[in-house]
CSV table of C-alpha atoms and ligand atoms in Angstrom, one decimal:
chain,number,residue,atom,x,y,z
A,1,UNK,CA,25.2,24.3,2.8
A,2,UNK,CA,22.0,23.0,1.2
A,3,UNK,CA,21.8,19.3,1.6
A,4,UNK,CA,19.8,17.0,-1.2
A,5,UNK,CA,17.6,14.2,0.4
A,6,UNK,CA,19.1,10.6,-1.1
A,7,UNK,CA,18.4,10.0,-4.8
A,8,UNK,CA,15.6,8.0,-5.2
A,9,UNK,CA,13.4,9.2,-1.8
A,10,UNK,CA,10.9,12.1,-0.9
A,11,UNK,CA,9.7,14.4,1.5
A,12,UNK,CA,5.7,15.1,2.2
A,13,UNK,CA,4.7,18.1,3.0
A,14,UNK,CA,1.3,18.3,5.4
A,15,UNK,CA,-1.2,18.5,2.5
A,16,UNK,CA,-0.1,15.2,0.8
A,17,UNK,CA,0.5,13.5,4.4
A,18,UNK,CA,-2.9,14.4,5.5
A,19,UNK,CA,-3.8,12.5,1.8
A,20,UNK,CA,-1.9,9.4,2.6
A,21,UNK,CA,-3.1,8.8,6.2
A,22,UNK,CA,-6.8,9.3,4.8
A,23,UNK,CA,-5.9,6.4,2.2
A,24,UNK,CA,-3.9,4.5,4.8
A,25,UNK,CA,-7.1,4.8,6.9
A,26,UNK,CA,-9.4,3.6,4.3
A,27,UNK,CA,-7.2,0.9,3.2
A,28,UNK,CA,-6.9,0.1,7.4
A,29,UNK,CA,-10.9,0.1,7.6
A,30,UNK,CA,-11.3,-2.4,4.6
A,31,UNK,CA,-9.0,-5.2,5.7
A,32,UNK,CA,-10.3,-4.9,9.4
A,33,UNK,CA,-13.9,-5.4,8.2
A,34,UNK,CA,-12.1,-8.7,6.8
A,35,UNK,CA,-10.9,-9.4,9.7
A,36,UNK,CA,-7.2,-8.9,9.2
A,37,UNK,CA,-4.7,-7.7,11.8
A,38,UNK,CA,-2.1,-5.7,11.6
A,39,UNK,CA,1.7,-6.7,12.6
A,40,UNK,CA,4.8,-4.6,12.5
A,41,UNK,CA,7.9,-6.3,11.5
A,42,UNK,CA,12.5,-4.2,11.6
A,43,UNK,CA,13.1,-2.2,8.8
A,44,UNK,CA,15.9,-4.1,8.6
A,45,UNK,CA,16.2,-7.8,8.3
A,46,UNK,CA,19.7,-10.5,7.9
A,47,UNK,CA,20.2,-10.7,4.3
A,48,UNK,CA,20.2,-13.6,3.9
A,49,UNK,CA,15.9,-13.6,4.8
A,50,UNK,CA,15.5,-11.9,1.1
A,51,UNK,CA,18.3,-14.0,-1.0
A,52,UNK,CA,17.0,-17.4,-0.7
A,53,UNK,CA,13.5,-17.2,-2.3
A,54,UNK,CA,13.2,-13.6,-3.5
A,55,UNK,CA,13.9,-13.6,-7.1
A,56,UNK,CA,17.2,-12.4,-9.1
A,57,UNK,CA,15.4,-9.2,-10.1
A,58,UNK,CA,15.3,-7.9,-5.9
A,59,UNK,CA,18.4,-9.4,-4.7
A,60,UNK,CA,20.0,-7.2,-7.0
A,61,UNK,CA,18.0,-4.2,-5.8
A,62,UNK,CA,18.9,-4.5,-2.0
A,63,UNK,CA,20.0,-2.6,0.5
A,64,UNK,CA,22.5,-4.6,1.9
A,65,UNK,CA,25.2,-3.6,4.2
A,66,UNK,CA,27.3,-5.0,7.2
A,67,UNK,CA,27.2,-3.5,10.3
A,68,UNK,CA,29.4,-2.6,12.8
A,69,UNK,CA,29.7,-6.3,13.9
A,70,UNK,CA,29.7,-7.4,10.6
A,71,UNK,CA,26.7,-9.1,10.5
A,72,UNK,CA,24.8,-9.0,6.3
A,73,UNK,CA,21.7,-7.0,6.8
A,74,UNK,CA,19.3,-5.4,4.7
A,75,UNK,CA,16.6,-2.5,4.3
A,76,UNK,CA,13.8,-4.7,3.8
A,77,UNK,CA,12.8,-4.8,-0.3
A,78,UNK,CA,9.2,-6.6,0.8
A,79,UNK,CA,7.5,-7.6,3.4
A,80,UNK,CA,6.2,-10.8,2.8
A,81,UNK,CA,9.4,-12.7,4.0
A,82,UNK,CA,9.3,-11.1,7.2
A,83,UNK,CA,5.6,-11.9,7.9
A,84,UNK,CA,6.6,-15.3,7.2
A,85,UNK,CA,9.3,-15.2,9.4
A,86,UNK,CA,6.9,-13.1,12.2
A,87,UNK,CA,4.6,-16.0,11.7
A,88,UNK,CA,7.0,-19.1,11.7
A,89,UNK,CA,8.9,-17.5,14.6
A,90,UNK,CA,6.3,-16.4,16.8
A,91,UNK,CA,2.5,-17.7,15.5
A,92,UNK,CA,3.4,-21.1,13.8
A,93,UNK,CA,0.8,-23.1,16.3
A,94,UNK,CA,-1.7,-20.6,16.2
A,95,UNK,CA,-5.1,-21.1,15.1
A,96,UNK,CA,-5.1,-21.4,11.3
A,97,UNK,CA,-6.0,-19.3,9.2
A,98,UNK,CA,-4.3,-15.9,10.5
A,99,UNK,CA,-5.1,-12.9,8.8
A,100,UNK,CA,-2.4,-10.7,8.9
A,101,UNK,CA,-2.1,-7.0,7.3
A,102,UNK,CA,1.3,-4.7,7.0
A,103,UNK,CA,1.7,-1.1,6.1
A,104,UNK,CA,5.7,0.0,5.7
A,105,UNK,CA,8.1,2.0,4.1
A,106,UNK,CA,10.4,-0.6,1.6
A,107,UNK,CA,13.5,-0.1,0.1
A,108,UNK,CA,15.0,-0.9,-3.0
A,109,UNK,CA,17.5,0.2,-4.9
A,110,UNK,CA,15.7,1.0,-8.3
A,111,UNK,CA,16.5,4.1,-11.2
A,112,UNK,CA,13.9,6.5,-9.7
A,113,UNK,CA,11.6,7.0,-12.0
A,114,UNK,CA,7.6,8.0,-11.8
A,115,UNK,CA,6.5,6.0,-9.6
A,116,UNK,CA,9.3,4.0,-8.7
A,117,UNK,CA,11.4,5.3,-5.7
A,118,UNK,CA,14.2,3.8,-3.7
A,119,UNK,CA,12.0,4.2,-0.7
A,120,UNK,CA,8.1,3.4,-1.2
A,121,UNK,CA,5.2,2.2,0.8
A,122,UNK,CA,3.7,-1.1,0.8
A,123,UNK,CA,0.1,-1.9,2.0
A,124,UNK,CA,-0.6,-5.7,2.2
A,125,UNK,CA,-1.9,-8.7,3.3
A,126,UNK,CA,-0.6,-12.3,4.0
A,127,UNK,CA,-3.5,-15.2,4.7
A,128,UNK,CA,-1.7,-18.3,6.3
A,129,UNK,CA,-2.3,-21.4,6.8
A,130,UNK,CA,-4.9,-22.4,3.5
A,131,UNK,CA,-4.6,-22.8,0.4
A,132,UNK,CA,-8.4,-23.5,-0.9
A,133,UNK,CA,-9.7,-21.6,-3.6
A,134,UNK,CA,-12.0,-19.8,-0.8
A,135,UNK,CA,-8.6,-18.1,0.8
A,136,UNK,CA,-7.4,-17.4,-2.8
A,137,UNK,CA,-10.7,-15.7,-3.5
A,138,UNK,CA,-10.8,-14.2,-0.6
A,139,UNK,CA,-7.5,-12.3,-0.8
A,140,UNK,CA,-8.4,-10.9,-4.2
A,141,UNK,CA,-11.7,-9.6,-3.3
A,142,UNK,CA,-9.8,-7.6,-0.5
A,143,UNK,CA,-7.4,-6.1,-3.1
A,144,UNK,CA,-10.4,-5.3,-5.2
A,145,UNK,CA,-12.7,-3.7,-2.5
A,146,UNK,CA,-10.4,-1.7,-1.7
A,147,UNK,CA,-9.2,-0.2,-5.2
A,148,UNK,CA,-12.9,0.4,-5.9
A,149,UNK,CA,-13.4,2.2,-2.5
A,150,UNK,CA,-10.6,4.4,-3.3
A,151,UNK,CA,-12.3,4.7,-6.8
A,152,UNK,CA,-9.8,3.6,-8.9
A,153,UNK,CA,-9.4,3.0,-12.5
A,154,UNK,CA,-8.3,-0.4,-12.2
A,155,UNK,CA,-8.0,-3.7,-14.0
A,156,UNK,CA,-7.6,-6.7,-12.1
A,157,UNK,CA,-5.6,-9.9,-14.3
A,158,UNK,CA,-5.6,-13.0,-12.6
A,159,UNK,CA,-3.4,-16.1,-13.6
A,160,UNK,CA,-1.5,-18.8,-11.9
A,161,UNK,CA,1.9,-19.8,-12.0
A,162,UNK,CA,1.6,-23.6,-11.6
A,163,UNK,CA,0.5,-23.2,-14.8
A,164,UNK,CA,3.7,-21.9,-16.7
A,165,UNK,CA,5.8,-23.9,-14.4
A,166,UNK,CA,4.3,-27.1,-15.4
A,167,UNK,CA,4.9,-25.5,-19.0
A,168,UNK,CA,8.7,-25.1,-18.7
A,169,UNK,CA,9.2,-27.9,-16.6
A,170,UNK,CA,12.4,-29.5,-17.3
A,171,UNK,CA,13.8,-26.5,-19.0
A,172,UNK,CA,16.8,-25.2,-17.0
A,173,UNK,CA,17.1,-22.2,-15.6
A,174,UNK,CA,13.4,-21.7,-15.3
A,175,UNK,CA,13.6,-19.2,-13.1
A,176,UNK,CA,14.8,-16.8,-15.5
A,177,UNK,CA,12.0,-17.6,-17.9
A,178,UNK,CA,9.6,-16.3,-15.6
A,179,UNK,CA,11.3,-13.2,-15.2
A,180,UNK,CA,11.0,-12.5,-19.3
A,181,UNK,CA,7.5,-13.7,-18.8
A,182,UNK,CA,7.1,-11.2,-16.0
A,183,UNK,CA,8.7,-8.3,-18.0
A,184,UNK,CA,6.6,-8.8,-20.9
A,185,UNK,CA,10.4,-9.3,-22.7
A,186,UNK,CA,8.9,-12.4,-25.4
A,187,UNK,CA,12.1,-11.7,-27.7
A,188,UNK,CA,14.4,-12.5,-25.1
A,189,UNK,CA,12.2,-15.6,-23.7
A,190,UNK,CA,12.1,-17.2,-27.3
A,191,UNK,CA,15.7,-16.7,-27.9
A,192,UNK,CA,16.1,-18.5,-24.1
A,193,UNK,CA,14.2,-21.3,-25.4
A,194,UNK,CA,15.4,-21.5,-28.2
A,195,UNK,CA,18.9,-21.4,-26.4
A,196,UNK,CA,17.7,-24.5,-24.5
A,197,UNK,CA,16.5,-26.1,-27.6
A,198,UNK,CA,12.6,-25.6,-26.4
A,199,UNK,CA,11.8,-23.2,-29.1
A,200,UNK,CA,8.4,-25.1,-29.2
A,201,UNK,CA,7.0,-23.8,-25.9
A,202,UNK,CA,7.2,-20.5,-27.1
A,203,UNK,CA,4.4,-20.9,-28.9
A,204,UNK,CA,2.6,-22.4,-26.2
A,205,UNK,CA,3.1,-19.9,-23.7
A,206,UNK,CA,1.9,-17.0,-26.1
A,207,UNK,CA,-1.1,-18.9,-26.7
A,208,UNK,CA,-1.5,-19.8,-23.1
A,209,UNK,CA,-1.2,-16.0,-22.2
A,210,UNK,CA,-3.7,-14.7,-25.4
A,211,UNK,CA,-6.0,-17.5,-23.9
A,212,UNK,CA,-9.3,-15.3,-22.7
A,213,UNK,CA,-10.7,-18.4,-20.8
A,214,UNK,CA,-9.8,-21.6,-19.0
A,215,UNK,CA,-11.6,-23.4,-21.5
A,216,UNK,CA,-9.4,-21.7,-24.7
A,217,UNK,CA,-6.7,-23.1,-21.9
A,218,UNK,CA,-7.7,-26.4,-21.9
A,219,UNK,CA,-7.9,-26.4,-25.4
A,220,UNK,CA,-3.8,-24.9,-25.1
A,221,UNK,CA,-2.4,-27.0,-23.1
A,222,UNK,CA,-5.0,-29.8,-21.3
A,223,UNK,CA,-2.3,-31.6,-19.4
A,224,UNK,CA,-2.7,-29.6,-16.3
A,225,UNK,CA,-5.6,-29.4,-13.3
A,226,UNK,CA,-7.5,-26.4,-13.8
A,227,UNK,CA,-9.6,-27.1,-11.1
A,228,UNK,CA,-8.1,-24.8,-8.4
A,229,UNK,CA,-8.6,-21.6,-10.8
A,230,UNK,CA,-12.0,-22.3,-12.1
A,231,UNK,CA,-13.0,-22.5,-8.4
A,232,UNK,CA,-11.4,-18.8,-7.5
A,233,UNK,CA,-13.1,-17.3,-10.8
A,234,UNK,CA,-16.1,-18.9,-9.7
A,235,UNK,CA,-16.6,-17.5,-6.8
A,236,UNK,CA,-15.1,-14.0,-8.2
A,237,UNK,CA,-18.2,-14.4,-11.1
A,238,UNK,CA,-20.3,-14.9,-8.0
A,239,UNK,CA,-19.7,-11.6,-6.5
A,240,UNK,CA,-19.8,-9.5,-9.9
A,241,UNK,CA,-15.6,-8.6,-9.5
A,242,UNK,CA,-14.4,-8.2,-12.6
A,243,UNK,CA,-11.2,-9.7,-14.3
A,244,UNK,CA,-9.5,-10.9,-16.5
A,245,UNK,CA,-7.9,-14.2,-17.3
A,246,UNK,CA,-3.9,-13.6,-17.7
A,247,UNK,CA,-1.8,-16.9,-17.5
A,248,UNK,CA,1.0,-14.2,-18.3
A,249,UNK,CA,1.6,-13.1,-15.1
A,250,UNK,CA,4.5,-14.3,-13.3
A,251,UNK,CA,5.6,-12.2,-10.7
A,252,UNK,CA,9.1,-11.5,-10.1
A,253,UNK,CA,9.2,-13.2,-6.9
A,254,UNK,CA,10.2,-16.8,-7.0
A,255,UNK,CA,7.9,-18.1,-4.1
A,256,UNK,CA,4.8,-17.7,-6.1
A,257,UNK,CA,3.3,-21.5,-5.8
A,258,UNK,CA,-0.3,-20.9,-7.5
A,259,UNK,CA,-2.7,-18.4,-8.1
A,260,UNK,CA,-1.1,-14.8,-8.9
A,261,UNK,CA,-2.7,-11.7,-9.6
A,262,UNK,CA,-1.7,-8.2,-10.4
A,263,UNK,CA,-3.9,-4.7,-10.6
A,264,UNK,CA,-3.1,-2.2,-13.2
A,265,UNK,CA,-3.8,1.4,-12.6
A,266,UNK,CA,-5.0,4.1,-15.0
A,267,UNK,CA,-3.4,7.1,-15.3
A,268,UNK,CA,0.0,6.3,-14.1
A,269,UNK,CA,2.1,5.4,-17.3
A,270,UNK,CA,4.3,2.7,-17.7
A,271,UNK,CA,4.7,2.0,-13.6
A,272,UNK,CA,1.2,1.0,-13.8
A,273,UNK,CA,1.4,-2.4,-11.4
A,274,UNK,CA,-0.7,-1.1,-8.2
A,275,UNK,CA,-0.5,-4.4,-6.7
A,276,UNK,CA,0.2,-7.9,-6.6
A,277,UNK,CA,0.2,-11.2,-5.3
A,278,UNK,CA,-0.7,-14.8,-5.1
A,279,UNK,CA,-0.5,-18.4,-3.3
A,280,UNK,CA,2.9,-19.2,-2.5
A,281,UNK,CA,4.9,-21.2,0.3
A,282,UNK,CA,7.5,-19.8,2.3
A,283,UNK,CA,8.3,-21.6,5.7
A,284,UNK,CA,10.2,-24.3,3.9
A,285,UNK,CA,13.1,-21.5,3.9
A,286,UNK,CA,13.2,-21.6,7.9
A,287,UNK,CA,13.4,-25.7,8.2
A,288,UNK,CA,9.7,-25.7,8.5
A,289,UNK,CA,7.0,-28.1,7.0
A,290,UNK,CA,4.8,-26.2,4.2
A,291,UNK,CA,2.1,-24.1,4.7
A,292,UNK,CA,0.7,-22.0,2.5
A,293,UNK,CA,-0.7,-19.0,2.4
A,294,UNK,CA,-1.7,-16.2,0.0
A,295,UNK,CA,-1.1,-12.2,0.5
A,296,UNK,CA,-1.0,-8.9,-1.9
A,297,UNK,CA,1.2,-5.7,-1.8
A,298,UNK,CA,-0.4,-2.4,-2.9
A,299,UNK,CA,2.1,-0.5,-4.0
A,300,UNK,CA,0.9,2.7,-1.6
A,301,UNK,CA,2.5,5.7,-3.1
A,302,UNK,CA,1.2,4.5,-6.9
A,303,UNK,CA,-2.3,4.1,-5.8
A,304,UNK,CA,-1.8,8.0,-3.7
A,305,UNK,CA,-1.1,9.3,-6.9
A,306,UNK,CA,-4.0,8.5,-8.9
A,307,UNK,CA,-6.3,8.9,-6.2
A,308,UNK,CA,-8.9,11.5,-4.9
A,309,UNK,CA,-10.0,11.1,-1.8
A,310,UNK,CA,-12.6,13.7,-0.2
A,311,UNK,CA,-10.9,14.4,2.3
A,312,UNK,CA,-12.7,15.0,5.9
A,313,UNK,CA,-12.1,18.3,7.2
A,314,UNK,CA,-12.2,19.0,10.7
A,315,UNK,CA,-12.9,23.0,11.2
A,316,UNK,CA,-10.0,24.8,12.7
A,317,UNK,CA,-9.9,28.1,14.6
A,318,UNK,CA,-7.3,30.2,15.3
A,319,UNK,CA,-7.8,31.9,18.9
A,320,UNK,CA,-7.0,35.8,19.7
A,321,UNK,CA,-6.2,37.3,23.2
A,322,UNK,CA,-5.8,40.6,22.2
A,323,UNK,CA,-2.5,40.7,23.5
A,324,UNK,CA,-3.8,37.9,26.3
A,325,UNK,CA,-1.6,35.0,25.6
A,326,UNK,CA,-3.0,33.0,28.6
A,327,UNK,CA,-6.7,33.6,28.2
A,328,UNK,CA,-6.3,32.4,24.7
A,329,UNK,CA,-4.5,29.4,25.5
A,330,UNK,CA,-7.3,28.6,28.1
A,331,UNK,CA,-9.9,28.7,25.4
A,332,UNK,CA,-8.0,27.4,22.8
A,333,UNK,CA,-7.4,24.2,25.6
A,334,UNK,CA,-11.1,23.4,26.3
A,335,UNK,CA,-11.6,23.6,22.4
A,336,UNK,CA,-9.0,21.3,21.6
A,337,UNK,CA,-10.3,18.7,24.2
A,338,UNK,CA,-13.3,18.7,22.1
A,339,UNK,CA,-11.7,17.7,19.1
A,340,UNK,CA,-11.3,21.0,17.5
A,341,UNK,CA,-7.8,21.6,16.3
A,342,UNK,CA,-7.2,25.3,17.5
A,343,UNK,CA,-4.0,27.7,17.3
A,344,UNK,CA,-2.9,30.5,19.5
A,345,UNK,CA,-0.3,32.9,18.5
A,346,UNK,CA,3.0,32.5,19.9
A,347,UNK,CA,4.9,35.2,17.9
A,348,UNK,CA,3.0,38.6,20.2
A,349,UNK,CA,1.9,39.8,16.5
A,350,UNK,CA,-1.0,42.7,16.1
A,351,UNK,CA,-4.8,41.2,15.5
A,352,UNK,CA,-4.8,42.1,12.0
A,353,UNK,CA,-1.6,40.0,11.8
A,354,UNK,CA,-3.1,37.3,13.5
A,355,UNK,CA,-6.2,37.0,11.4
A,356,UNK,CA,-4.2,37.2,8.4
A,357,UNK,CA,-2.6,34.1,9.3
A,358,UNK,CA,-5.6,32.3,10.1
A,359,UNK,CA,-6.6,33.0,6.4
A,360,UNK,CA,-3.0,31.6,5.3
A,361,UNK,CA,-3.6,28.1,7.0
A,362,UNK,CA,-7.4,28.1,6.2
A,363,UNK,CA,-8.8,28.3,9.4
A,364,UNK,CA,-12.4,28.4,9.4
A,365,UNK,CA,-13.0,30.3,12.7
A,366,UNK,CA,-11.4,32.8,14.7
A,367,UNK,CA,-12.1,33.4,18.0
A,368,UNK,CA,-11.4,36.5,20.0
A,369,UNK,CA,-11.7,36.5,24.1
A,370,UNK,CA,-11.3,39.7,24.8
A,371,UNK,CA,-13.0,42.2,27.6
A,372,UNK,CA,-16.6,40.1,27.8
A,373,UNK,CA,-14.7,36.6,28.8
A,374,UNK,CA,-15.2,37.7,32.2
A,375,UNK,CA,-18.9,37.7,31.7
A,376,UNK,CA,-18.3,34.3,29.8
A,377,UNK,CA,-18.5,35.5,26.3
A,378,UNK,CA,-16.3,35.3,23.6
A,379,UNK,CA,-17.3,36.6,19.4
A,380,UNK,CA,-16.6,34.2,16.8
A,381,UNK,CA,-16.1,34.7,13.1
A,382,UNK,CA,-17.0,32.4,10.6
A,383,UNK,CA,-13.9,33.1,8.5
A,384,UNK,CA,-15.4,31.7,5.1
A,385,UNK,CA,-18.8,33.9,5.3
A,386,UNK,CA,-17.4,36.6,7.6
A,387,UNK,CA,-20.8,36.5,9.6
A,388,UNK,CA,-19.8,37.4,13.4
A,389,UNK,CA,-21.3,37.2,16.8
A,390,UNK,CA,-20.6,37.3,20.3
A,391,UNK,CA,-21.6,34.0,22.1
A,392,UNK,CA,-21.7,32.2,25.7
A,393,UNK,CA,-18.3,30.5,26.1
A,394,UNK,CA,-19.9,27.1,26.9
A,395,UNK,CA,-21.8,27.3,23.8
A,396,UNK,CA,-18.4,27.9,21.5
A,397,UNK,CA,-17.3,24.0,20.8
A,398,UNK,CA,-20.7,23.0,20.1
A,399,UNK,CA,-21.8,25.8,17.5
A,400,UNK,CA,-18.4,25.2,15.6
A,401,UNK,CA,-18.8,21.4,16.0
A,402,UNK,CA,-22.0,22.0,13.8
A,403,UNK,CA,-20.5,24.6,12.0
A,404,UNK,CA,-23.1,27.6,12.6
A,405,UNK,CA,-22.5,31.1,12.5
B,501,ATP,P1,7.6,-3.5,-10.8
B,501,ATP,O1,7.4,-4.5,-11.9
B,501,ATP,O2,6.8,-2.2,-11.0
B,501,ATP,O3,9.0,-3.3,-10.5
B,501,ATP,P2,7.4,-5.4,-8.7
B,501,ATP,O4,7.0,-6.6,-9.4
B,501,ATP,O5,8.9,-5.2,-8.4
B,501,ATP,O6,6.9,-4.1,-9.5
B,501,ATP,P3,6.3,-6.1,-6.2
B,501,ATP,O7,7.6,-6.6,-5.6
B,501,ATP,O8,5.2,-7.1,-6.5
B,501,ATP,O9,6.6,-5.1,-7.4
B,501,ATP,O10,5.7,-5.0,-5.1
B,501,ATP,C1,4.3,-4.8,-5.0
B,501,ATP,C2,3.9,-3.4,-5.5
B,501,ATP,O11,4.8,-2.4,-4.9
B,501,ATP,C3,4.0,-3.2,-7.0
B,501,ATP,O12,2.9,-3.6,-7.6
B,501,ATP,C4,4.3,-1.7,-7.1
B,501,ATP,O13,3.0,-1.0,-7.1
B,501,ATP,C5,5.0,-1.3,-5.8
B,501,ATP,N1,6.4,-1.1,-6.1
B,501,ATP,C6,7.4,-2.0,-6.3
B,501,ATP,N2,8.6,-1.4,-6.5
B,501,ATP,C7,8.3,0.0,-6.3
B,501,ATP,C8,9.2,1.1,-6.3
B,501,ATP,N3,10.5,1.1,-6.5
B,501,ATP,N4,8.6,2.3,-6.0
B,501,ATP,C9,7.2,2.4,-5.8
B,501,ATP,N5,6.4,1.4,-5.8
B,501,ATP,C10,6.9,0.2,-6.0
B,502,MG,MG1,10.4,-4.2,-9.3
């Protein structure tokens, strides 16, 4: 009986794994050169951690289910709530700011589609304990360092959703205004507002999202502080990262407080979002005074598929005893202590079997210790030129190392 892996989830085979750790590792090097740290939060959370602040749109695409206790839980969608809870239950006194990164599996249950699976990676980062227009900044130019190291074709659109909350405010039911705003869906926002007999700030938030510049803003809608965002673009101007101005963005996530932001990718179609994130506030949800912080998700598996990493090779050998199982395996130990990744045959096949598996999992070198190992010399083959010679055993590790021969 063949049995399908779930709807909506994928296996890796070797090649693309060996893809997504290089990434991962990238991705890993940038945010430490920040100074971010990584924490490590359960797959699976109470419920309840994602339905109070996590926006209509998620809720309905949990995992939720009760276990054998009864207790609500659920495959975490995100992981922003649960470094908040992380921080609030175990770092709230620490030494602000922390500088926290995450790299998980997330689950949601979505219509797979490209690039949109019921189980996908998240790479991100949550900076508590400031909200100045240095942290803001800061965040950003993280996301962006590391979607130009990875050489992507990106565009970065920055807006903030103070902004187009202070627009609707009064208008009931917000919240569900900002999810047509975030889904691009204008008829269905002017027909809401309309509905609510606000048909005028339709207008306003078109213009406000067509605006190209905080002072086309100003000239928009002047009755809000502009101050905070002009600061962030500042300092992005500064360091030459490009953007542009998006008032919008709203995020589908509801505790979104400021500054948001969202990369588009090239070459991916209409799941084109690579990342996002902003300034928002989270510990009220645990009883806890405010304190702000501001993170991104990279959305892992869209940014793996538009990218092309060189990948490092290390060179591989394959080692052949000539029937000699265990002198193989002691060469083939001292070379893998040195960092060389090196196979023996475990199946008793003939030489020419041997070596013709080498060439099916691109080995570079193949090793034969035969007769002269007791004189301490082995022959190695380059397998890609086919050049051959017999060398002093101590010498082995250090000529494939440097790749001679
Ligand atoms: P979308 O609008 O594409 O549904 P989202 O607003 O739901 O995205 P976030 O909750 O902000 O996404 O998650 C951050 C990133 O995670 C997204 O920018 C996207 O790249 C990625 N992502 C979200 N949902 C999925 C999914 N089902 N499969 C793969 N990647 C996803
Ligand atoms: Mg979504």
């Amino acid at each position: 009986m063949r049995i399908e892996k779930p709807r909506g989830t994928r296996d890796f085979l070797p090649d693309e794994m060996e893809k997504r750790r290089n990434i991962e590792g990238i991705m890993r090097r940038i945010v430490e050169s920040f100074g971010y740290r990584e924490v490590s939060t359960p797959t699976f959370e109470h419920l309840e951690l994602f339905t109070i602040k996590s926006g209509d749109e998620i809720i309905e695409e949990i995992y939720a289910f009760k276990d054998k206790s009864g207790r609500d839980l659920a495959l975490r969608p995100e992981l922003t709530a649960p470094v908040m809870r992380l921080f609030v239950n175990e770092c709230f006194v620490m030494p602000k700011p922390l500088r926290f990164y995450y790299f998980a599996n997330c689950f949601r249950y979505e219509r797979p589609q490209k690039g949109r699976y019921r189980e996908f990676w998240q790479f991100g980062v949550e900076l508590i304990g400031s909200d100045t227009p240095e942290s803001d900044a800061e965040v950003i130019i993280l996301a962006y360092r590391i979607m130009e190291e990875l050489s992507i074709d990106f565009s970065l659109h920055i807006g903030h959703v103070g902004l187009l909350r202070k627009v609707l405010h009064g208008v009931d039911e917000k919240e569900r205004a900002m999810r047509f705003i975030d889904k691009k869906e204008w008829r269905e926002l002017e027909n809401f507002l309309e509905r609510k007999g606000k048909g005028e700030l339709f207008e306003k938030i078109m213009e406000l999202s067509s605006s190209r510049s905080i002072e086309e803003a100003i000239s928009v809608y002047p009755d809000f502080d502009y101050s905070h965002i002009s600061k962030v673009l500042g300092i992005l101007d500064s360091l030459g990262i490009d953007f542009k101005l998006d008032f919008g963005i709203a995020r589908g996530l509801d505790y979104y407080t400021g500054m948001v932001f969202e990369i588009y990718g090239r070459g991916l179609g209409a799941q084109n979002q690579i990342c996002g994130g902003g300034s928002y506030s989270l510990t009220g949800i645990f009883g806890k005074e405010d304190v702000p912080a501001t993170g991104f998700a990279i959305g892992f598996d869209r940014v793996a598929e538009i990218c092309n990493v060189d990948q490092e090779k290390t060179r591989k050998v394959v080692v052949i005893g000539f029937g000699d199982y265990s002198k193989a395996t002691k060469v083939a130990d001292v070379l893998r202590r040195e960092g060389i990744p090196s196979v023996v045959d475990v199946m008793g096949r003939s030489v020419k079997k041997q070596l013709s598996f080498a060439n099916s999992i691109n080995a570079d070198y193949a090793v034969f210790v035969g007769e002269e190992f007791k004189k301490g010399l082995v022959t190695v083959k380059n397998l890609n030129t086919g050049n051959q010679r017999e060398i002093r055993f101590e010498e082995l590790s250090s000529y494939i190392i440097n790749g001679e021969i």
